[in-house]
Coordinates of C-alpha atoms in Angstrom, one line a residue:
M1 CA -78.3 86.9 36.5
N2 CA -78.8 89.0 33.7
T3 CA -75.3 90.0 33.9
T4 CA -74.1 86.4 34.2
K5 CA -76.5 85.3 31.4
S6 CA -74.7 88.4 28.9
V7 CA -71.1 86.7 30.4
A8 CA -72.0 83.1 29.3
A9 CA -73.1 84.1 25.6
G10 CA -70.0 86.5 24.9
S11 CA -68.2 83.3 26.0
D12 CA -69.7 81.2 23.5
E13 CA -69.4 83.3 20.8
L14 CA -65.8 83.7 21.7
Q15 CA -65.3 79.9 21.8
Q16 CA -67.4 80.0 18.5
Q17 CA -65.0 82.5 16.7
L18 CA -62.1 80.7 18.2
R19 CA -63.2 77.6 16.5
E20 CA -63.8 79.3 13.3
L21 CA -60.2 80.6 13.5
Q22 CA -58.6 77.8 14.3
A23 CA -60.6 75.6 11.5
E24 CA -59.4 78.5 9.1
L25 CA -56.0 78.1 10.0
V26 CA -56.2 74.1 9.8
K27 CA -57.2 74.8 5.9
Q28 CA -54.5 77.3 5.5
G29 CA -51.9 75.0 6.6
E30 CA -53.0 72.1 4.7
A31 CA -53.3 74.6 1.4
L32 CA -49.7 75.6 2.4
H33 CA -48.8 71.8 2.7
H34 CA -50.4 71.2 -1.0
E35 CA -48.6 74.4 -2.3
Q36 CA -45.3 73.0 -1.0
A37 CA -45.7 69.3 -2.3
R38 CA -46.4 71.3 -5.9
Y39 CA -43.4 72.8 -5.7
E40 CA -41.5 70.2 -4.6
V41 CA -43.0 67.7 -7.9
A42 CA -42.1 70.9 -10.1
R43 CA -38.4 71.3 -8.8
Q44 CA -38.2 67.7 -9.1
D45 CA -39.8 67.8 -12.6
S46 CA -37.0 70.7 -13.3
E47 CA -34.3 68.9 -12.0
D48 CA -35.1 65.9 -14.4
E49 CA -35.4 67.7 -17.5
L50 CA -32.3 69.5 -16.5
R51 CA -30.6 66.5 -16.2
I52 CA -32.3 65.0 -19.6
A53 CA -31.4 68.1 -21.2
T54 CA -27.6 67.6 -20.2
A55 CA -27.2 64.2 -21.0
A56 CA -28.8 64.8 -24.4
F57 CA -26.4 67.7 -24.8
D58 CA -23.5 65.7 -24.2
A59 CA -25.1 62.6 -26.4
Q60 CA -25.3 65.0 -29.5
N61 CA -23.2 65.4 -32.6
A62 CA -20.3 68.0 -31.8
T63 CA -21.9 71.0 -30.1
L64 CA -21.1 74.2 -28.8
V65 CA -23.3 77.3 -27.3
T66 CA -21.9 81.0 -27.4
D67 CA -23.5 84.1 -26.4
S68 CA -24.8 86.8 -29.1
Q69 CA -21.1 87.8 -29.8
G70 CA -20.0 84.8 -30.6
T71 CA -18.1 84.0 -27.5
I72 CA -18.0 80.2 -26.5
L73 CA -20.1 79.5 -23.3
R74 CA -20.0 75.6 -23.3
V75 CA -19.1 72.7 -25.3
N76 CA -19.8 69.0 -25.1
E77 CA -17.4 65.8 -25.0
A78 CA -18.0 65.0 -28.7
F79 CA -16.8 68.8 -29.6
A80 CA -13.6 68.5 -27.8
L81 CA -12.8 65.0 -29.4
A82 CA -13.5 66.5 -32.8
T83 CA -11.6 69.3 -32.4
G84 CA -8.8 68.6 -30.0
Y85 CA -9.7 71.5 -27.8
S86 CA -10.7 70.6 -24.4
A87 CA -13.9 72.4 -22.7
I88 CA -11.3 74.6 -20.6
E89 CA -9.5 75.7 -23.6
S90 CA -12.6 76.5 -25.8
V91 CA -14.6 78.6 -23.3
G92 CA -14.3 82.1 -23.2
Q93 CA -12.6 81.8 -26.3
S94 CA -14.2 83.5 -29.8
V95 CA -15.5 81.1 -32.5
T96 CA -13.0 82.5 -34.8
L97 CA -10.8 79.7 -33.0
F98 CA -11.7 77.2 -35.5
R99 CA -11.8 79.7 -38.4
S100 CA -10.0 77.7 -41.5
E101 CA -8.6 80.0 -44.1
Q102 CA -10.8 77.4 -46.6
N103 CA -13.9 79.5 -46.3
S104 CA -14.1 83.1 -48.1
L105 CA -15.4 86.1 -46.6
L106 CA -17.7 86.1 -48.6
F107 CA -19.2 82.5 -47.3
F108 CA -19.5 84.0 -43.5
E109 CA -21.5 86.9 -45.0
A110 CA -23.7 84.6 -46.4
M111 CA -24.0 82.7 -43.4
W112 CA -24.5 85.9 -41.2
R113 CA -27.4 87.0 -43.6
S114 CA -29.0 83.6 -43.3
L115 CA -28.8 84.0 -39.8
Q116 CA -30.0 87.3 -39.4
A117 CA -33.2 86.7 -42.0
D118 CA -34.2 83.0 -40.6
S119 CA -32.2 82.6 -37.4
V120 CA -30.7 79.5 -38.6
W121 CA -28.0 78.2 -41.0
Q122 CA -26.7 74.8 -42.3
G123 CA -24.3 73.3 -44.4
E124 CA -20.9 72.6 -45.4
I125 CA -17.9 74.3 -43.3
W126 CA -14.3 73.9 -43.5
I127 CA -13.0 74.1 -39.7
K128 CA -9.4 74.3 -38.2
S129 CA -8.5 71.6 -35.3
R130 CA -6.3 71.7 -32.6
S131 CA -3.1 70.1 -34.3
G132 CA -3.7 73.1 -37.4
Q133 CA -5.4 70.4 -39.9
D134 CA -8.4 72.0 -41.8
G135 CA -11.4 69.6 -42.1
I136 CA -14.8 69.5 -43.5
V137 CA -17.9 69.3 -41.3
F138 CA -21.6 69.5 -42.1
L139 CA -22.7 72.3 -39.3
K140 CA -25.9 73.7 -38.2
I141 CA -26.5 77.0 -35.9
K142 CA -29.7 78.0 -34.7
A143 CA -30.5 81.4 -32.9
V144 CA -31.9 81.5 -29.7
M145 CA -34.3 84.3 -29.6
T146 CA -35.9 86.3 -26.5
P147 CA -39.7 87.1 -26.8
E148 CA -38.8 90.2 -28.0
M149 CA -37.2 88.7 -30.6
G150 CA -33.5 89.6 -29.6
V151 CA -30.8 87.0 -30.1
T152 CA -29.4 85.8 -26.5
H153 CA -27.1 83.0 -28.0
Y154 CA -26.4 80.5 -30.8
V155 CA -26.4 77.0 -30.4
G156 CA -24.4 75.0 -33.4
N157 CA -23.8 71.2 -33.5
F158 CA -21.8 69.7 -36.5
S159 CA -20.9 66.2 -38.1
D160 CA -18.3 64.6 -39.8
V161 CA -18.8 64.9 -43.4
G162 CA -16.7 62.1 -44.2
L163 CA -19.0 59.9 -41.5
I164 CA -22.1 61.3 -43.3
K165 CA -21.0 60.3 -46.8
E166 CA -20.0 56.4 -45.5
A167 CA -23.2 56.0 -43.8
E168 CA -24.6 57.0 -47.1
A169 CA -22.7 55.0 -49.1
L170 CA -23.6 52.1 -46.9
T171 CA -27.5 52.8 -47.1
H172 CA -27.0 52.6 -51.1
R173 CA -25.1 49.3 -50.7
L174 CA -27.9 48.0 -48.6
A175 CA -30.7 49.3 -50.7
Y176 CA -29.2 48.2 -54.2
Y177 CA -26.6 45.5 -53.4
D178 CA -26.3 41.8 -52.3
A179 CA -24.8 41.6 -48.8
L180 CA -22.9 38.1 -49.3
T181 CA -21.5 38.7 -53.0
H182 CA -21.5 42.4 -53.3
L183 CA -23.5 42.2 -56.3
P184 CA -26.5 44.4 -57.6
N185 CA -29.9 42.8 -56.1
R186 CA -32.8 42.8 -57.7
R187 CA -33.9 46.3 -57.4
L188 CA -30.6 47.7 -59.0
L189 CA -31.0 44.9 -61.6
R190 CA -34.7 46.1 -62.4
D191 CA -32.8 50.1 -63.2
R192 CA -30.1 47.9 -65.3
V193 CA -32.6 46.4 -67.5
T194 CA -34.5 49.6 -67.8
Q195 CA -31.8 51.7 -69.2
A196 CA -30.7 48.8 -71.4
L197 CA -34.1 48.7 -73.0
L198 CA -34.3 52.1 -73.4
S199 CA -30.7 51.8 -75.3
C200 CA -32.0 49.5 -77.2
E201 CA -34.9 51.7 -78.2
R202 CA -32.3 54.4 -79.6
S203 CA -29.8 51.8 -81.4
G204 CA -32.2 48.9 -82.3
R205 CA -29.5 46.6 -81.2
F206 CA -30.2 43.2 -79.1
G207 CA -29.1 42.2 -75.7
A208 CA -29.7 39.3 -73.6
L209 CA -30.5 38.4 -70.5
F210 CA -29.4 35.1 -68.2
L211 CA -30.7 33.4 -65.6
V212 CA -27.7 31.3 -64.0
N213 CA -29.0 28.7 -61.3
V214 CA -26.9 26.6 -58.8
D215 CA -28.1 22.6 -59.1
N216 CA -29.6 21.2 -56.4
F217 CA -28.1 23.9 -54.2
R218 CA -30.6 23.5 -51.2
A219 CA -29.5 19.8 -51.2
L220 CA -25.9 20.6 -51.2
N221 CA -25.9 23.4 -48.8
D222 CA -27.4 21.0 -46.3
D223 CA -24.5 18.7 -47.0
I224 CA -21.7 21.3 -46.8
G225 CA -23.2 23.7 -44.3
S226 CA -24.3 27.4 -44.6
E227 CA -20.7 29.0 -44.3
L228 CA -19.6 27.0 -47.4
G229 CA -22.5 27.2 -49.2
D230 CA -22.2 31.0 -48.7
L231 CA -18.5 30.7 -49.7
L232 CA -19.6 28.8 -53.1
L233 CA -22.3 31.7 -54.2
Q234 CA -19.2 34.0 -53.6
E235 CA -17.0 32.4 -55.9
I236 CA -19.6 31.7 -58.3
G237 CA -20.5 35.6 -58.4
R238 CA -16.8 36.4 -58.7
S239 CA -16.6 33.9 -61.8
L240 CA -19.5 35.1 -63.5
Q241 CA -18.2 38.8 -63.1
A242 CA -14.8 37.6 -64.5
L243 CA -16.6 36.8 -67.7
V244 CA -18.7 39.9 -68.6
R245 CA -17.5 43.4 -70.2
E246 CA -17.8 46.6 -68.0
V247 CA -20.7 47.6 -69.7
D248 CA -22.7 44.2 -68.7
T249 CA -24.3 43.3 -65.5
V250 CA -24.2 40.6 -62.9
A251 CA -26.6 40.5 -60.3
R252 CA -27.8 38.3 -57.6
P253 CA -31.7 38.8 -57.0
G254 CA -32.0 35.4 -55.1
N255 CA -30.7 32.7 -52.8
A256 CA -29.1 30.1 -55.5
E257 CA -30.0 32.4 -58.7
F258 CA -27.8 34.9 -60.6
V259 CA -28.4 37.1 -63.5
V260 CA -26.2 38.2 -66.4
L261 CA -27.0 41.3 -68.3
L262 CA -25.4 41.4 -71.8
Q263 CA -25.7 44.9 -73.8
D264 CA -25.5 45.7 -77.4
L265 CA -24.8 42.4 -78.8
A266 CA -25.8 42.9 -82.4
G267 CA -28.0 44.7 -84.5
S268 CA -29.7 41.5 -86.3
A269 CA -31.4 38.5 -83.7
H270 CA -29.4 36.0 -85.4
D271 CA -26.2 37.6 -84.9
A272 CA -27.1 38.3 -81.3
L273 CA -28.3 34.6 -80.8
A274 CA -24.9 33.6 -81.6
R275 CA -23.0 35.8 -79.4
A276 CA -25.4 35.3 -76.4
Q277 CA -24.8 31.3 -77.2
I278 CA -20.7 31.9 -77.0
M279 CA -21.2 33.6 -73.5
G280 CA -24.0 31.2 -72.1
A281 CA -21.6 28.3 -72.8
K282 CA -19.0 30.3 -71.0
L283 CA -21.5 30.7 -68.1
L284 CA -22.4 27.4 -68.1
S285 CA -18.6 26.4 -67.3
A286 CA -17.8 29.5 -64.9
V287 CA -17.2 27.1 -62.1
P288 CA -15.6 23.5 -62.4
N289 CA -17.4 20.2 -61.9
T290 CA -15.3 20.0 -58.7
V291 CA -15.0 23.1 -56.3
N292 CA -12.8 23.4 -53.2
L293 CA -13.7 24.8 -50.4
K294 CA -11.6 25.3 -47.3
G295 CA -9.6 22.1 -48.6
N296 CA -12.6 20.1 -49.5
E297 CA -14.0 19.5 -52.8
F298 CA -17.5 19.7 -53.6
A299 CA -19.2 18.5 -57.1
C300 CA -21.4 21.5 -58.5
S301 CA -22.8 22.4 -61.7
L302 CA -25.2 25.0 -62.9
S303 CA -28.1 25.7 -65.2
V304 CA -28.4 28.3 -67.7
G305 CA -31.6 29.9 -69.3
G306 CA -31.4 32.7 -71.4
A307 CA -33.6 35.4 -73.9
L308 CA -33.0 37.8 -76.1
F309 CA -34.5 41.3 -75.8
Q310 CA -35.2 44.4 -77.6
A311 CA -36.9 47.8 -76.8
K312 CA -40.8 45.5 -77.1
N313 CA -39.8 43.9 -73.7
T314 CA -40.3 44.6 -70.3
F315 CA -38.1 43.5 -67.1
E316 CA -40.8 40.9 -66.0
E317 CA -41.6 39.3 -69.3
L318 CA -37.6 39.2 -69.7
L319 CA -37.1 37.6 -66.1
T320 CA -40.0 35.3 -67.3
Q321 CA -38.8 33.8 -70.6
A322 CA -35.7 33.5 -68.8
D323 CA -37.0 31.4 -66.4
L324 CA -38.5 29.5 -68.7
A325 CA -35.8 28.4 -70.7
L326 CA -33.9 27.7 -67.2
R327 CA -36.6 25.1 -66.2
Q328 CA -36.0 23.7 -69.8
A329 CA -32.4 23.3 -69.0
K330 CA -33.3 21.4 -65.5
N331 CA -35.9 19.4 -67.3
S332 CA -33.2 18.0 -69.8
G333 CA -30.6 16.9 -66.7
R334 CA -29.6 20.1 -65.4
N335 CA -26.0 21.5 -66.2
S336 CA -27.2 22.6 -69.4
M337 CA -28.3 25.7 -71.3
R338 CA -31.3 26.7 -73.4
F339 CA -33.0 29.7 -75.2
F340 CA -36.4 31.0 -74.8
A341 CA -38.3 30.1 -77.9
P342 CA -42.2 31.3 -78.7
A343 CA -43.1 28.0 -78.1
M344 CA -41.8 27.7 -74.5
Q345 CA -44.1 30.7 -73.9
A346 CA -47.1 28.8 -75.2
A347 CA -46.3 26.0 -73.1
S348 CA -46.1 28.2 -70.3
D349 CA -49.8 29.2 -70.5
L350 CA -51.0 25.5 -71.0
R351 CA -49.2 24.8 -67.9
S352 CA -50.7 27.5 -65.9
T353 CA -54.0 26.3 -67.3
L354 CA -53.7 22.7 -66.2
E355 CA -52.3 24.0 -63.1
S356 CA -55.6 25.8 -62.2
E357 CA -57.7 22.9 -63.3
L358 CA -55.8 20.1 -61.6
T359 CA -56.6 22.1 -58.2
K360 CA -60.2 21.6 -59.3
A361 CA -59.8 17.8 -60.2
L362 CA -59.6 16.5 -56.6
H363 CA -62.6 18.2 -55.8
W364 CA -64.8 17.5 -59.0
K365 CA -63.5 13.7 -58.9
Q366 CA -62.1 13.9 -62.1
L367 CA -59.2 11.6 -61.0
C368 CA -59.1 7.7 -61.3
L369 CA -56.6 4.9 -60.8
Y370 CA -56.2 1.9 -63.3
Y371 CA -54.6 -1.2 -61.8
Q372 CA -52.1 -3.1 -64.2
P373 CA -51.3 -6.5 -63.5
Q374 CA -47.9 -8.1 -62.6
V375 CA -47.2 -11.5 -63.6
D376 CA -44.9 -14.5 -62.5
R377 CA -43.1 -16.6 -65.3
T378 CA -46.1 -18.4 -65.4
L379 CA -48.4 -15.4 -66.4
R380 CA -50.3 -15.5 -63.2
V381 CA -51.0 -12.3 -61.9
I382 CA -50.2 -12.1 -58.3
G383 CA -50.0 -8.2 -58.1
V384 CA -51.4 -4.7 -59.3
E385 CA -49.6 -1.6 -59.7
A386 CA -52.0 1.7 -59.0
L387 CA -51.4 4.0 -62.0
I388 CA -53.5 7.4 -62.0
R389 CA -55.4 8.8 -64.7
W390 CA -57.2 12.3 -65.2
Q391 CA -60.2 12.3 -67.0
H392 CA -60.7 15.6 -67.8
P393 CA -64.4 17.0 -68.9
L394 CA -62.5 18.3 -72.1
R395 CA -59.4 16.7 -72.9
G396 CA -60.4 12.9 -72.2
L397 CA -58.1 10.6 -70.2
V398 CA -54.8 12.8 -69.8
S399 CA -51.7 10.9 -69.0
P400 CA -49.6 11.3 -66.0
I401 CA -46.7 12.1 -67.9
E402 CA -48.4 15.7 -68.6
F403 CA -49.6 16.4 -65.0
I404 CA -47.6 14.8 -62.2
P405 CA -44.7 16.9 -62.7
L406 CA -46.9 20.0 -62.4
A407 CA -48.1 18.5 -59.5
E408 CA -44.6 18.0 -58.0
D409 CA -43.9 21.7 -59.0
T410 CA -46.8 22.8 -57.2
G411 CA -47.1 20.7 -54.5
L412 CA -50.2 19.4 -55.4
I413 CA -48.7 16.3 -55.2
L414 CA -49.3 16.3 -51.8
P415 CA -53.2 15.9 -51.8
I416 CA -52.9 13.9 -55.0
G417 CA -50.6 11.1 -53.1
L418 CA -52.8 10.9 -50.1
W419 CA -56.0 10.2 -52.5
V420 CA -54.0 7.7 -54.3
L421 CA -52.7 5.8 -51.3
Q422 CA -56.2 6.1 -49.5
S423 CA -57.9 4.5 -52.6
A424 CA -55.6 2.3 -53.0
C425 CA -56.0 0.9 -49.6
A426 CA -59.7 0.8 -50.2
Q427 CA -59.5 -1.3 -53.4
I428 CA -57.4 -3.8 -50.9
K429 CA -60.2 -4.1 -48.5
M430 CA -62.5 -4.5 -51.3
W431 CA -60.3 -7.1 -52.7
Q432 CA -60.2 -8.9 -49.8
E433 CA -63.7 -9.8 -49.6
Q434 CA -63.4 -11.6 -52.9
P435 CA -61.4 -15.3 -52.8
D436 CA -60.1 -15.0 -56.3
L437 CA -58.4 -11.6 -55.7
Q438 CA -57.9 -11.3 -51.8
V439 CA -54.3 -12.5 -52.9
L440 CA -53.1 -9.6 -55.2
K441 CA -50.6 -6.9 -54.0
V442 CA -51.4 -3.5 -55.0
S443 CA -48.2 -1.4 -55.3
V444 CA -48.8 2.7 -55.1
N445 CA -46.1 5.1 -56.2
V446 CA -44.6 7.6 -53.3
S447 CA -43.1 10.8 -54.6
A448 CA -40.0 12.3 -52.9
R449 CA -42.0 15.1 -51.7
Q450 CA -44.8 13.3 -50.3
F451 CA -42.4 10.7 -48.3
A452 CA -40.3 13.7 -47.0
Q453 CA -43.4 15.0 -44.9
L454 CA -42.9 14.3 -41.3
D455 CA -46.3 12.6 -40.9
F456 CA -46.1 10.3 -43.6
V457 CA -45.8 7.4 -41.2
D458 CA -48.8 9.0 -39.9
Q459 CA -50.9 9.2 -43.3
V460 CA -50.2 5.3 -44.2
K461 CA -51.4 3.9 -40.5
A462 CA -54.5 6.4 -41.0
A463 CA -55.1 4.9 -44.3
L464 CA -54.8 1.5 -43.6
A465 CA -56.9 1.9 -40.1
D466 CA -60.0 3.9 -41.9
S467 CA -59.8 1.3 -44.9
R468 CA -59.3 -1.8 -42.8
A469 CA -57.4 -3.1 -45.7
N470 CA -54.5 -5.7 -45.1
P471 CA -51.0 -3.9 -44.8
A472 CA -49.6 -7.5 -46.3
R473 CA -51.1 -6.5 -49.6
L474 CA -49.8 -2.5 -49.5
T475 CA -46.6 -2.0 -51.2
L476 CA -44.7 1.3 -51.5
E477 CA -42.7 2.0 -54.7
L478 CA -39.6 4.4 -53.8
T479 CA -36.9 5.7 -56.7
E480 CA -33.7 5.3 -56.2
S481 CA -33.2 9.3 -56.0
L482 CA -35.8 9.3 -52.9
V483 CA -34.0 7.3 -50.6
L484 CA -30.3 8.7 -51.6
E485 CA -31.4 12.4 -50.6
N486 CA -31.6 11.6 -46.8
V487 CA -30.5 7.9 -45.9
R488 CA -30.7 7.9 -42.5
D489 CA -34.4 9.4 -42.5
V490 CA -35.5 7.2 -45.2
I491 CA -34.4 4.4 -43.4
E492 CA -36.1 5.0 -40.1
K493 CA -39.2 6.1 -42.3
M494 CA -39.2 2.7 -44.2
Q495 CA -38.7 0.6 -40.9
A496 CA -41.7 2.1 -39.3
I497 CA -43.7 1.5 -42.1
K498 CA -42.6 -2.1 -42.3
R499 CA -43.5 -2.9 -38.6
L500 CA -47.1 -2.1 -40.1
G501 CA -46.4 -5.3 -42.5
V502 CA -46.4 -2.8 -45.4
S503 CA -43.7 -3.9 -48.0
F504 CA -41.3 -1.7 -50.2
S505 CA -40.1 -1.8 -53.8
M506 CA -37.2 0.1 -55.5
D507 CA -38.7 1.7 -58.3
D508 CA -36.6 2.1 -61.7
F509 CA -33.4 0.3 -60.0
G510 CA -30.2 0.5 -62.4
T511 CA -31.1 4.4 -64.0
G512 CA -29.5 6.1 -61.1
Y513 CA -26.3 6.1 -59.0
S514 CA -27.2 4.0 -56.4
S515 CA -24.5 3.1 -53.4
L516 CA -25.0 -0.7 -52.9
A517 CA -23.7 0.1 -49.4
Y518 CA -26.8 1.9 -49.1
L519 CA -28.7 -0.6 -51.1
A520 CA -28.0 -3.1 -48.4
Q521 CA -29.1 -1.2 -45.6
L522 CA -32.5 -0.2 -46.7
P523 CA -35.4 -2.7 -46.1
F524 CA -36.4 -3.3 -49.9
D525 CA -38.3 -6.7 -50.4
Q526 CA -38.2 -6.2 -54.2
L527 CA -36.3 -4.5 -57.0
K528 CA -38.2 -3.4 -60.3
I529 CA -36.0 -3.1 -63.4
D530 CA -36.5 -0.3 -65.4
K531 CA -38.7 -0.3 -68.8
S532 CA -35.7 0.9 -70.6
F533 CA -33.6 -2.2 -70.3
V534 CA -36.6 -4.4 -70.6
D535 CA -37.3 -2.9 -74.1
N536 CA -33.9 -3.9 -75.5
I537 CA -33.9 -7.6 -74.4
P538 CA -33.2 -9.4 -76.1
G539 CA -31.1 -7.6 -78.5
K540 CA -28.7 -5.3 -76.7
S541 CA -26.0 -7.0 -75.1
S542 CA -25.3 -4.1 -72.8
D543 CA -28.9 -4.2 -71.4
E544 CA -29.1 -7.9 -71.1
T545 CA -25.8 -7.8 -68.7
I546 CA -27.3 -5.3 -66.8
T547 CA -30.3 -7.0 -66.2
R548 CA -28.5 -10.3 -65.3
T549 CA -26.5 -8.7 -63.0
I550 CA -29.7 -6.6 -61.2
I551 CA -31.4 -10.3 -61.0
S552 CA -28.1 -11.7 -59.3
M553 CA -28.0 -8.6 -56.9
G554 CA -31.5 -9.1 -55.9
K555 CA -31.3 -12.8 -55.2
G556 CA -27.9 -12.0 -53.2
L557 CA -30.3 -9.6 -50.8
A558 CA -33.0 -12.1 -50.8
M559 CA -35.5 -9.4 -52.9
D560 CA -38.3 -10.2 -55.2
V561 CA -36.9 -8.8 -59.0
I562 CA -39.6 -7.9 -60.9
A563 CA -39.4 -6.5 -65.0
E564 CA -41.1 -3.3 -66.1
G565 CA -42.8 -3.2 -69.1

């Protein structure tokens, strides 16, 4: 019985050992499986890296690999294309296969010393191609070292110096020249002006800087298309360039603006100004009044602003002065030239102050409306025109002549125009409650910038709805220049507003260049004769004739006619 127990115990122990051995084998199998998986991943990574390295080798500049003795082991396709030698022809040959006699022994000795000292050399070198022609390339050689600092290989790659220089020239052109006209851009212009100022400081002589602007270019470009607009700018650039000396500069820093820099004009301001005025007149007539582009003729004119300079000026000051003169030329009716004068700077400073104060005027409720009566032939008041005034806390009552052009230039005319419209509608509502005044119509001037807003029709709707004013008592006054800018858009907006019950009056009729065909299409209810004609009646026969013509035209088109002044 004891023997039986002993055998059983031995059997259990043996089974336990077998189980443990089996578990160990499973464990080792799993470890081996994981090791194989890691090996497979590593092998895959190595193959990927090899493929990437091969692709990089083939994609780089012309590249070759040699052993430590200079025997070629491998070249890429770019190398074969550059030298004319195929891989089969190159591999196994010495690098002296490409050696050119243009390189001296001293050159190669210096290259070798650099490789020994720094394990790298780079520079321009002559090589001989398979055709026997010599060419210069930029070559970089790098030694491949063992951990014991022994050289095993050399890797060289090169690129065509001509291509490098061409790329550098392209980078320079993009950085310093206008892409369209190939004239200097603002960056290069600044450098040229700085050099001109230094020259003035040394010589004591004067120079001049002109801003030349294409009149109404935005509208012209929209009319003729950007392709012809670009051709026009290129033509103007060439015309301006043809007028100046080699020492002078024509640049294009902006869209429709050119800068002409004249150096070394004269030693006195008087003589320099005289010469500058002669050049300014030439610049003004650089392009004809009618330009032919691809068989089509387009009206074109320039405005010019100029400023004399000496060493005391800066680049920014010169541009500001020329820009002030250019604005004067624009304000005088365009297609004209003006020179900067100190009074312009004073006016500019005042303008900046007014702009800052005008921005606050709406918020502080400094703007107000005056209502000028409109009467019929019996002197009965039939309506009023809303005229804006600025009740300035220090200047007193400021005329719109002083601040409306400023508001137009800065964009402040938009919130101001909306305020006028809303205030006039509120006044209509107040007068509706009074029997003697409820028949009055209120005329409101609308600027071109205000009317051009996409939501202008909605603004009129909202002003009428918020005030609950009678639309039949509101008249919007538009100028000739406004309605001719985009006739189709103007007609659509006018018709939409007419459907609200609002009337329209054409302001200052007779001072522009209205097309009678367009006038017949536009839904105006009234023509307003400009004050410049009315002031000379009676007495000036031409103004009397124009006035009679406008009255007859108004009657023929079933429009009311009102005289201003």
